[in-house]
Amino acid sequence: MPSRTVLPAGVSSASFARALAELRKVVGSEQVITDRDALLPYEKLMLAAQAEEFAPSGAILAATVEEIQGVLAVCNKYRAPLWPISTGRNFGYGGALPATRGQLILDLKRMNRILDVDPVLSTALVEPGVTYQQLHDHIAERNLPLWLDFPGGGPLVGPVGNTLERGTGSTPYADHFAHACGMEVVLADGRILRTGMGSLSGSRAWQAYRYGYGPYLDGLFTQSNFGVVTKLGLWLMPAPASYRTILVQYSEDSALERAVEAIRPLRLAGTIANPCALSNAALALAAYRRRAELYQNGGPTPDELILSAARQHGIEPWNLTFTLYGTPEQIAPNLDIVTRAFEMSGGRVDPDHHDPSQVNELNLDAFRLLDWVGGGGLAWIAPVSAALGADAARQRDIARGILGRHGFDYLAAPTVYGRDLHHVIALVFDHGDPQALPRARMAFRELAAAFLDSGYGLVRTSIDYMTALANAYGETHRTVNHTLKRALDPNGILAPGKSGIRP
Ligand code: ADP
């Protein structure tokens, strides 16, 4: 276990000690953590890498905007890098850890006020430390007819961190950034920017109208390191009068293409309002069984073993769930339309299914897939393409080939969001197994490179792949980001390396 302090690159130990002394004055001694043991909760890493490579210098738990301004002033003075997190549970992408070693984690979990929930406009305004569980409980206590859209981490994570990463959920509000409205951002020099209508004094439309005036700035603060977001406006879904979740199953692996082609027009017409996730048999089976119960040899689990176990649980090669929302009078004709379309594509339709995440029910089901092999290793990789069946099939073939070669199973849910398809793949492995970890690392890198070679980007990525992914987007893209970075954070103290953007 490492006991010495990890110094930020280019900062001497004497200078770092002075910085820490000043930071303690800003937030209070007990809110500056440098003890290696006390930092361990921040260092849980599921990725195929060692936490040591990303070890933080410390953690600072600021509780107010004024404290953040004070922290930024000290970090600017000493050139100490600062990695902001909200709930810090970026599971399968790096958790709370920074993209480079030696950064101070700026932990905002103590800023956890729900500042507003407006049942008339169906909006909320929250601080970074607010979790989905907390917001859900608040809405339930007030008995408000409002729904939330939970990402995979469900109760444990929060809307600010997830939205800033452009995370997704499973209801019609699944695109979290598309349903965010208004930010408060503390810039590196301590100035406070309110985006959209938040900068117009007297406006009461901060959470209602996203664009304000002039360039739409909010996107600059997602998947980036240009500021510390301290408030975020959210649009909440009015609870629908009723809903019906539908399961469509395809009994052949080759049906993936047809399924995507059937889904797209229904999504574009709005007949289906939420994302359409097609879970493959292995991913769906991981909720019930462990790989070792089926197969204990090397290489990927043979398809026929997965399929025979899957069928015992009513699982087929592709399992699509989506939900129709509205009054019974609206749902009835739409059910007819989707049933016809999916039956024509060769699917079997079960119109009476349950999926908690599509209907405002918090759950931790997503974590069951970790039990497939045990040992807590997880890296998400989600290539993005246009929502075309041929692309989904090509991504499947790439993934299955590379994962299989490295001895991993292909656990996937190609998901049609709208015109875009995110082929969500979970690379699960035993993090404690000294053989499995380097294999997983290699598989991840090969997979990402193969997707990029085929023109598939990744919807987001983990701390160990940010620079590589940014490089794939070319010189001009990189230069523009660097120009913005230099203008907004001239000392480069905010989250260097985030999304490959460095000072
Ligand atoms: P969650 O716990 O909801 O998964 P995190 O709090 O781990 O989300 O945040 C995910 C990532 O988003 C962080 O690693 C960081 O890069 C960025 N981030 C989170 N909160 C902020 C914030 N308030 N300001 C700027 N960037 C942030």
Coordinates of C-alpha atoms and ligand atoms in Angstrom, one line a residue:
M1 CA 0.0 0.0 0.0
P2 CA 1.5 3.3 -1.0
S3 CA 2.3 5.5 2.1
R4 CA 4.1 8.5 0.6
T5 CA 2.2 11.5 -0.7
V6 CA 1.8 11.7 -4.5
L7 CA 2.9 15.1 -5.6
P8 CA 1.3 16.9 -8.5
A9 CA 3.6 17.0 -11.5
G10 CA 5.9 20.0 -11.3
V11 CA 5.0 21.0 -7.7
S12 CA 7.7 20.6 -5.1
S13 CA 6.9 19.0 -1.7
A14 CA 7.6 22.3 0.1
S15 CA 5.3 24.2 -2.2
F16 CA 2.6 21.5 -2.0
A17 CA 2.8 21.6 1.8
R18 CA 2.1 25.4 1.7
A19 CA -0.8 24.8 -0.8
L20 CA -2.3 22.3 1.6
A21 CA -2.0 24.7 4.5
E22 CA -3.8 27.4 2.6
L23 CA -6.5 24.9 1.4
R24 CA -7.1 23.9 5.0
K25 CA -7.8 27.5 5.8
V26 CA -10.4 27.7 3.0
V27 CA -12.4 24.5 3.7
G28 CA -11.3 23.5 7.3
S29 CA -8.6 20.9 8.1
E30 CA -10.9 18.0 8.3
Q31 CA -12.1 18.6 4.7
V32 CA -8.6 18.2 3.2
I33 CA -7.6 14.6 3.0
T34 CA -4.0 13.6 2.2
D35 CA -3.7 10.5 4.4
R36 CA -3.2 7.5 2.0
D37 CA -5.6 5.3 3.9
A38 CA -8.3 7.9 4.0
L39 CA -7.9 8.3 0.3
L40 CA -8.5 4.6 -0.5
P41 CA -12.3 5.0 -1.0
Y42 CA -11.4 7.3 -3.9
E43 CA -9.1 4.7 -5.4
K44 CA -11.4 1.9 -6.1
L45 CA -10.8 1.1 -9.8
M46 CA -12.8 -1.3 -11.8
L47 CA -11.0 -0.6 -15.1
A48 CA -8.2 -2.8 -16.5
A49 CA -5.5 -0.7 -14.9
Q50 CA -3.9 -0.2 -11.5
A51 CA -5.3 2.7 -9.3
E52 CA -1.6 3.6 -8.6
E53 CA -1.3 5.0 -12.1
F54 CA -4.0 7.5 -11.3
A55 CA -3.3 8.1 -7.6
P56 CA -4.6 11.4 -6.4
S57 CA -2.5 13.8 -4.2
G58 CA -5.4 14.4 -1.9
A59 CA -9.1 15.2 -1.7
I60 CA -10.8 18.5 -0.9
L61 CA -14.4 18.5 0.2
A62 CA -15.7 22.0 -0.6
A63 CA -19.2 22.8 0.7
T64 CA -20.0 26.1 -1.0
V65 CA -19.4 28.1 -4.1
E66 CA -17.2 30.5 -2.0
E67 CA -15.1 27.6 -0.8
I68 CA -14.6 26.4 -4.4
Q69 CA -13.5 29.9 -5.4
G70 CA -11.0 29.9 -2.5
V71 CA -9.7 26.4 -3.5
L72 CA -9.3 27.6 -7.1
A73 CA -7.3 30.6 -6.0
V74 CA -4.9 28.4 -4.1
C75 CA -4.6 25.9 -6.9
N76 CA -3.9 28.7 -9.4
K77 CA -1.2 30.1 -7.1
Y78 CA 0.6 26.8 -6.7
R79 CA -0.3 25.3 -10.1
A80 CA -1.9 22.3 -8.4
P81 CA -4.3 20.4 -10.6
L82 CA -7.8 19.8 -9.3
W83 CA -10.2 17.0 -10.5
P84 CA -13.9 17.9 -9.7
I85 CA -16.3 15.0 -9.0
S86 CA -19.9 15.2 -8.0
T87 CA -20.9 11.8 -6.5
G88 CA -17.7 10.3 -7.8
R89 CA -19.1 6.9 -8.8
N90 CA -18.3 6.9 -12.5
F91 CA -18.5 3.1 -12.5
G92 CA -16.6 1.3 -15.3
Y93 CA -15.1 4.6 -16.5
G94 CA -12.7 5.4 -13.7
G95 CA -14.7 6.0 -10.5
A96 CA -13.5 9.0 -8.6
L97 CA -10.0 8.9 -10.0
P98 CA -8.4 11.6 -12.1
A99 CA -7.1 11.0 -15.7
T100 CA -3.5 11.6 -14.5
R101 CA -1.6 10.9 -11.3
G102 CA -1.2 13.6 -8.7
Q103 CA -4.3 15.6 -9.0
L104 CA -6.3 16.9 -6.0
I105 CA -9.8 15.5 -6.1
L106 CA -12.4 18.3 -5.6
D107 CA -15.2 16.2 -4.0
L108 CA -18.5 18.1 -4.1
K109 CA -20.6 15.4 -2.4
R110 CA -21.3 17.8 0.5
M111 CA -23.0 20.2 -1.9
N112 CA -26.1 18.2 -1.9
R113 CA -29.0 20.6 -1.8
I114 CA -32.1 20.1 -3.9
L115 CA -32.6 23.8 -4.5
D116 CA -36.0 23.6 -6.3
V117 CA -38.5 21.1 -7.7
D118 CA -41.2 22.8 -9.6
P119 CA -44.2 20.6 -10.2
V120 CA -45.8 23.2 -12.5
L121 CA -43.0 23.3 -15.0
S122 CA -41.7 19.8 -14.2
T123 CA -38.2 21.1 -13.5
A124 CA -35.5 20.8 -10.8
L125 CA -32.4 22.6 -9.8
V126 CA -29.8 20.6 -7.9
E127 CA -26.3 20.8 -6.6
P128 CA -23.6 18.3 -7.6
G129 CA -23.8 16.0 -4.5
V130 CA -27.5 15.2 -5.0
T131 CA -28.1 11.5 -5.8
Y132 CA -30.9 10.1 -7.8
Q133 CA -32.1 8.3 -4.7
Q134 CA -32.2 11.6 -2.8
L135 CA -34.2 13.3 -5.6
H136 CA -36.5 10.3 -5.9
D137 CA -37.2 10.4 -2.1
H138 CA -37.8 14.1 -2.2
I139 CA -40.3 13.8 -5.0
A140 CA -42.0 10.9 -3.3
E141 CA -42.3 12.7 0.1
R142 CA -43.9 15.7 -1.6
N143 CA -46.1 13.2 -3.6
L144 CA -45.3 15.0 -6.9
P145 CA -46.3 13.4 -10.2
L146 CA -42.8 13.6 -11.6
W147 CA -40.5 10.8 -12.9
L148 CA -36.8 10.6 -13.0
D149 CA -34.6 8.9 -15.5
F150 CA -32.0 6.7 -13.8
P151 CA -28.7 5.7 -15.4
G152 CA -27.2 2.3 -14.7
G153 CA -25.7 3.2 -11.3
G154 CA -29.3 4.0 -10.2
P155 CA -29.6 5.1 -6.6
L156 CA -25.9 5.7 -6.0
V157 CA -25.0 8.2 -8.6
G158 CA -26.2 11.7 -9.3
P159 CA -27.7 13.8 -12.1
V160 CA -24.9 16.3 -12.2
G161 CA -22.0 13.9 -12.7
N162 CA -24.0 11.8 -15.1
T163 CA -25.3 14.6 -17.2
L164 CA -21.8 16.2 -17.4
E165 CA -20.6 12.9 -18.9
R166 CA -23.6 12.9 -21.2
G167 CA -24.9 9.7 -19.6
T168 CA -28.1 8.1 -20.5
G169 CA -31.1 6.2 -18.9
S170 CA -34.1 4.3 -20.1
T171 CA -37.2 6.6 -20.3
P172 CA -38.1 9.2 -22.9
Y173 CA -35.8 11.5 -21.0
A174 CA -32.9 9.1 -21.5
D175 CA -30.5 11.7 -23.1
H176 CA -29.6 13.5 -19.9
F177 CA -27.8 16.4 -21.4
A178 CA -30.8 17.0 -23.8
H179 CA -33.0 17.3 -20.7
A180 CA -30.7 19.6 -18.7
C181 CA -31.6 23.3 -18.6
G182 CA -29.3 25.9 -17.1
M183 CA -26.0 25.5 -15.4
E184 CA -24.0 27.5 -12.8
V185 CA -20.3 27.1 -13.4
V186 CA -17.4 28.4 -11.4
L187 CA -14.6 29.2 -13.9
A188 CA -11.0 28.5 -13.1
D189 CA -10.4 32.2 -12.2
G190 CA -13.3 32.1 -9.7
R191 CA -15.9 34.0 -11.8
I192 CA -19.4 32.5 -11.8
L193 CA -21.1 31.9 -15.1
R194 CA -24.8 31.1 -15.3
T195 CA -25.7 29.7 -18.7
G196 CA -28.9 30.1 -20.7
M197 CA -31.4 32.5 -19.0
G198 CA -29.4 32.4 -15.7
S199 CA -27.4 35.4 -16.8
L200 CA -30.4 37.6 -17.4
S201 CA -31.3 39.4 -14.2
G202 CA -35.0 39.0 -13.4
S203 CA -35.5 36.0 -15.6
R204 CA -37.7 33.2 -14.2
A205 CA -37.0 31.0 -17.2
W206 CA -33.6 29.6 -16.2
Q207 CA -34.9 26.0 -16.1
A208 CA -37.4 26.5 -18.9
Y209 CA -35.4 27.9 -21.9
R210 CA -32.1 26.4 -22.6
Y211 CA -30.5 28.6 -25.1
G212 CA -30.4 32.1 -23.5
Y213 CA -28.7 34.4 -26.0
G214 CA -25.7 33.9 -28.3
P215 CA -23.6 30.7 -28.5
Y216 CA -25.1 27.9 -26.5
L217 CA -22.4 27.4 -24.0
D218 CA -23.6 24.5 -21.9
G219 CA -22.1 21.8 -24.2
L220 CA -18.6 23.3 -23.4
F221 CA -18.9 22.0 -19.8
T222 CA -19.8 18.4 -20.7
Q223 CA -17.0 15.8 -21.1
S224 CA -14.6 18.7 -20.6
N225 CA -12.4 20.5 -18.0
F226 CA -13.4 24.1 -18.6
G227 CA -15.2 24.8 -15.3
V228 CA -16.7 23.4 -12.0
V229 CA -20.4 23.0 -12.3
T230 CA -22.1 23.9 -9.1
K231 CA -25.8 23.9 -10.1
L232 CA -27.7 22.1 -12.8
G233 CA -31.3 22.5 -14.0
L234 CA -33.2 19.4 -15.0
W235 CA -36.3 18.7 -16.9
L236 CA -38.4 16.0 -15.2
M237 CA -40.9 13.8 -17.0
P238 CA -44.5 14.3 -15.9
A239 CA -45.7 10.9 -14.7
P240 CA -47.7 9.3 -17.5
A241 CA -51.3 8.3 -17.0
S242 CA -50.3 4.7 -17.6
Y243 CA -47.6 2.6 -19.4
R244 CA -47.0 -0.8 -20.8
T245 CA -43.6 -2.4 -21.1
I246 CA -43.1 -4.7 -24.0
L247 CA -40.6 -7.5 -24.6
V248 CA -39.7 -8.5 -28.1
Q249 CA -37.5 -11.6 -28.5
Y250 CA -35.6 -12.9 -31.5
S251 CA -34.5 -16.5 -31.5
E252 CA -31.6 -16.1 -33.9
D253 CA -28.4 -14.1 -33.5
S254 CA -28.7 -13.0 -37.2
A255 CA -31.9 -11.1 -36.3
L256 CA -30.0 -8.2 -34.9
E257 CA -29.9 -6.3 -38.2
R258 CA -33.6 -6.8 -38.8
A259 CA -34.5 -5.7 -35.3
V260 CA -32.6 -2.4 -35.6
E261 CA -34.3 -1.8 -39.0
A262 CA -37.7 -2.4 -37.3
I263 CA -37.0 -0.2 -34.3
R264 CA -35.6 2.9 -36.1
P265 CA -38.8 4.1 -37.9
L266 CA -40.8 3.5 -34.7
R267 CA -38.4 5.6 -32.7
L268 CA -38.3 8.4 -35.3
A269 CA -42.1 8.5 -35.6
G270 CA -42.3 8.8 -31.8
T271 CA -44.4 5.7 -31.6
I272 CA -41.8 4.4 -29.2
A273 CA -40.6 7.2 -27.0
N274 CA -37.8 5.6 -25.1
P275 CA -34.5 4.0 -26.1
C276 CA -34.7 0.5 -27.5
A277 CA -32.0 -1.7 -25.9
L278 CA -31.5 -5.2 -27.4
S279 CA -29.8 -7.3 -24.7
N280 CA -27.9 -10.3 -26.0
A281 CA -28.3 -13.6 -24.3
A282 CA -25.1 -13.5 -22.3
L283 CA -25.9 -10.1 -20.9
A284 CA -29.4 -11.0 -19.9
L285 CA -28.2 -14.3 -18.5
A286 CA -25.7 -12.6 -16.3
A287 CA -28.6 -11.4 -14.1
Y288 CA -29.3 -15.0 -13.1
R289 CA -26.2 -17.2 -13.6
R290 CA -22.4 -17.1 -13.2
R291 CA -20.1 -18.1 -16.1
A292 CA -18.4 -20.7 -13.9
E293 CA -21.6 -22.6 -13.5
L294 CA -21.7 -23.1 -17.3
Y295 CA -18.1 -23.3 -18.3
Q296 CA -14.7 -23.3 -16.6
N297 CA -12.2 -23.7 -19.4
G298 CA -10.3 -21.0 -21.3
G299 CA -11.7 -18.9 -24.1
P300 CA -15.2 -17.5 -24.3
T301 CA -18.2 -19.5 -23.1
P302 CA -19.4 -21.5 -26.1
D303 CA -22.6 -20.0 -27.6
E304 CA -24.6 -23.2 -27.2
L305 CA -24.0 -23.3 -23.5
I306 CA -25.1 -19.7 -23.1
L307 CA -28.2 -20.3 -25.1
S308 CA -29.3 -23.4 -23.4
A309 CA -28.9 -21.8 -20.0
A310 CA -30.5 -18.6 -21.3
R311 CA -33.6 -20.4 -22.5
Q312 CA -34.2 -21.9 -19.1
H313 CA -34.7 -18.3 -18.0
G314 CA -36.9 -17.3 -20.9
I315 CA -34.0 -15.5 -22.6
E316 CA -33.3 -15.6 -26.4
P317 CA -30.3 -14.4 -28.5
W318 CA -31.8 -10.8 -28.6
N319 CA -34.2 -9.4 -26.1
L320 CA -35.6 -6.0 -26.7
T321 CA -37.6 -4.1 -24.1
F322 CA -39.3 -0.7 -24.5
T323 CA -42.3 1.0 -23.0
L324 CA -45.4 2.8 -24.4
Y325 CA -46.4 5.7 -22.2
G326 CA -49.7 7.6 -22.1
T327 CA -53.4 7.1 -21.6
P328 CA -54.8 3.6 -22.3
E329 CA -56.5 5.2 -25.4
Q330 CA -53.0 6.3 -26.7
I331 CA -51.3 3.1 -25.8
A332 CA -53.8 0.7 -27.5
P333 CA -53.3 1.7 -31.1
N334 CA -49.5 2.1 -30.6
L335 CA -49.4 -1.4 -29.2
D336 CA -51.0 -2.7 -32.4
I337 CA -48.6 -0.8 -34.6
V338 CA -45.5 -2.0 -32.8
T339 CA -46.7 -5.6 -32.5
R340 CA -47.3 -5.7 -36.2
A341 CA -43.9 -4.2 -37.0
F342 CA -41.9 -6.5 -34.7
E343 CA -43.8 -9.6 -35.7
M344 CA -43.1 -8.8 -39.4
S345 CA -39.4 -8.5 -38.4
G346 CA -39.5 -12.0 -37.0
G347 CA -39.8 -11.1 -33.3
R348 CA -42.0 -12.6 -30.7
V349 CA -43.9 -10.0 -28.8
D350 CA -44.8 -10.2 -25.1
P351 CA -46.9 -7.1 -24.3
D352 CA -46.8 -7.5 -20.5
H353 CA -43.3 -7.2 -19.3
H354 CA -41.7 -5.3 -16.4
D355 CA -38.5 -3.2 -16.5
P356 CA -37.9 -1.1 -13.4
S357 CA -35.6 1.5 -15.0
Q358 CA -38.1 2.4 -17.7
V359 CA -40.8 3.2 -15.2
N360 CA -39.2 5.3 -12.4
E361 CA -38.2 2.4 -10.1
L362 CA -34.8 2.6 -8.6
N363 CA -32.8 -0.6 -8.7
L364 CA -29.3 -1.9 -8.6
D365 CA -29.9 -4.6 -11.2
A366 CA -27.1 -3.3 -13.5
F367 CA -24.5 -4.5 -11.0
R368 CA -25.5 -8.1 -11.3
L369 CA -23.5 -8.5 -14.4
L370 CA -20.4 -8.1 -12.3
D371 CA -21.1 -11.6 -10.8
W372 CA -20.7 -13.2 -14.2
V373 CA -17.1 -13.7 -13.5
G374 CA -16.7 -12.0 -10.1
G375 CA -13.7 -10.0 -9.0
G376 CA -15.1 -6.6 -9.7
G377 CA -13.5 -5.7 -13.0
L378 CA -15.7 -3.6 -15.4
A379 CA -14.9 -1.4 -18.4
W380 CA -17.7 -0.1 -20.5
I381 CA -17.1 0.4 -24.2
A382 CA -19.9 1.8 -26.3
P383 CA -19.2 2.5 -30.0
V384 CA -21.6 4.9 -31.5
S385 CA -23.0 4.8 -35.0
A386 CA -26.0 5.8 -37.0
A387 CA -29.0 3.6 -36.1
L388 CA -28.6 1.1 -39.0
G389 CA -28.8 -2.6 -38.7
A390 CA -25.7 -3.2 -40.8
D391 CA -23.6 -1.1 -38.4
A392 CA -25.0 -2.9 -35.3
A393 CA -24.1 -6.3 -36.9
R394 CA -20.6 -5.1 -37.9
Q395 CA -19.9 -3.8 -34.3
R396 CA -21.1 -7.2 -32.9
D397 CA -18.8 -9.1 -35.2
I398 CA -15.8 -6.9 -34.3
A399 CA -16.6 -7.1 -30.5
R400 CA -17.2 -10.9 -30.5
G401 CA -14.0 -11.6 -32.4
I402 CA -11.7 -9.5 -30.3
L403 CA -13.3 -10.3 -26.9
G404 CA -13.3 -14.0 -27.8
R405 CA -9.6 -14.0 -28.8
H406 CA -8.8 -12.7 -25.4
G407 CA -11.0 -15.2 -23.7
F408 CA -13.9 -12.8 -22.8
D409 CA -17.6 -13.2 -23.4
Y410 CA -19.5 -10.7 -25.5
L411 CA -22.0 -9.1 -23.1
A412 CA -23.9 -6.4 -25.0
A413 CA -26.9 -4.3 -25.4
P414 CA -27.0 -2.4 -28.8
T415 CA -29.4 0.4 -28.1
V416 CA -31.2 2.6 -30.5
Y417 CA -31.6 6.0 -29.0
G418 CA -33.0 7.7 -32.1
R419 CA -31.0 8.3 -35.2
D420 CA -28.0 7.0 -33.2
L421 CA -27.1 3.6 -31.9
H422 CA -24.9 3.0 -28.9
H423 CA -23.6 -0.6 -28.9
V424 CA -23.1 -0.8 -25.1
I425 CA -20.6 -3.6 -24.2
A426 CA -19.5 -4.6 -20.7
L427 CA -16.0 -6.0 -20.5
V428 CA -16.2 -7.8 -17.1
F429 CA -13.2 -9.6 -15.7
D430 CA -11.6 -10.6 -12.4
H431 CA -9.6 -7.5 -11.3
G432 CA -7.7 -9.5 -8.8
D433 CA -6.5 -12.1 -11.3
P434 CA -3.0 -11.1 -12.5
Q435 CA -3.6 -12.9 -15.8
A436 CA -7.1 -11.5 -16.5
L437 CA -6.2 -7.9 -15.9
P438 CA -3.6 -7.5 -18.7
R439 CA -5.8 -9.5 -21.0
A440 CA -8.7 -7.2 -20.3
R441 CA -6.5 -4.2 -20.9
M442 CA -5.4 -5.5 -24.2
A443 CA -8.9 -6.5 -25.2
F444 CA -10.2 -3.0 -24.4
R445 CA -7.5 -1.3 -26.4
E446 CA -7.8 -3.5 -29.4
L447 CA -11.6 -3.2 -29.3
A448 CA -11.5 0.6 -29.1
A449 CA -8.9 0.8 -31.9
A450 CA -10.9 -1.5 -34.1
F451 CA -14.1 0.5 -33.6
L452 CA -12.2 3.8 -34.3
D453 CA -10.7 2.2 -37.5
S454 CA -14.2 1.5 -38.7
G455 CA -15.4 5.1 -38.0
Y456 CA -17.2 4.3 -34.7
G457 CA -16.5 6.7 -31.9
L458 CA -17.2 5.9 -28.3
V459 CA -20.0 7.8 -26.5
R460 CA -17.7 8.4 -23.6
T461 CA -14.6 6.8 -22.3
S462 CA -12.6 5.9 -19.2
I463 CA -9.7 7.8 -17.6
D464 CA -7.2 5.4 -19.2
Y465 CA -8.3 6.0 -22.8
M466 CA -9.1 9.7 -22.9
T467 CA -6.1 10.9 -24.8
A468 CA -6.2 8.1 -27.3
L469 CA -9.9 8.8 -28.1
A470 CA -9.3 12.5 -28.4
N471 CA -6.5 11.9 -30.8
A472 CA -8.8 10.0 -33.2
Y473 CA -10.8 13.2 -33.7
G474 CA -7.8 15.0 -35.4
E475 CA -5.7 18.1 -35.2
T476 CA -8.3 20.8 -35.7
H477 CA -10.6 19.4 -33.1
R478 CA -7.7 19.1 -30.6
T479 CA -6.5 22.7 -31.3
V480 CA -9.9 24.2 -30.8
N481 CA -10.2 22.4 -27.4
H482 CA -6.8 23.6 -26.4
T483 CA -7.5 27.2 -27.4
L484 CA -10.7 27.1 -25.3
K485 CA -8.7 25.5 -22.4
R486 CA -6.0 28.2 -22.5
A487 CA -8.6 31.0 -22.6
L488 CA -10.7 29.6 -19.7
D489 CA -8.0 28.0 -17.6
P490 CA -4.7 29.6 -18.4
N491 CA -2.8 27.8 -15.7
G492 CA -4.3 24.5 -16.7
I493 CA -5.3 23.6 -13.2
L494 CA -8.7 22.0 -13.9
A495 CA -8.7 18.3 -14.6
P496 CA -5.7 18.1 -17.0
G497 CA -6.2 15.1 -19.3
K498 CA -10.0 15.0 -19.1
S499 CA -11.2 14.1 -22.5
G500 CA -7.6 14.3 -23.6
I501 CA -7.6 18.1 -23.1
R502 CA -4.4 19.3 -21.5
P503 CA -3.1 22.8 -20.7
Ligands
ADP1 P1 -21.4 9.8 -11.1 O1 -21.0 9.5 -9.7 O2 -22.8 10.4 -11.2 O3 -21.2 8.7 -12.0 P2 -19.1 11.6 -11.1 O4 -19.4 12.5 -10.0 O5 -18.2 10.5 -10.9 O6 -20.5 11.0 -11.6 O7 -18.7 12.5 -12.3 C1 -18.3 11.9 -13.6 C2 -17.2 12.8 -14.2 O8 -17.8 14.1 -14.6 C3 -16.1 13.2 -13.3 O9 -15.1 12.2 -13.3 C4 -15.6 14.5 -13.8 O10 -14.7 14.4 -14.8 C5 -16.9 15.2 -14.3 N1 -17.6 16.0 -13.2 C6 -18.4 15.6 -12.3 N2 -18.9 16.6 -11.5 C7 -18.4 17.7 -12.0 C8 -18.6 19.1 -11.7 N3 -19.4 19.4 -10.7 N4 -17.9 20.0 -12.5 C9 -17.1 19.6 -13.5 N5 -16.9 18.3 -13.8 C10 -17.5 17.4 -13.1

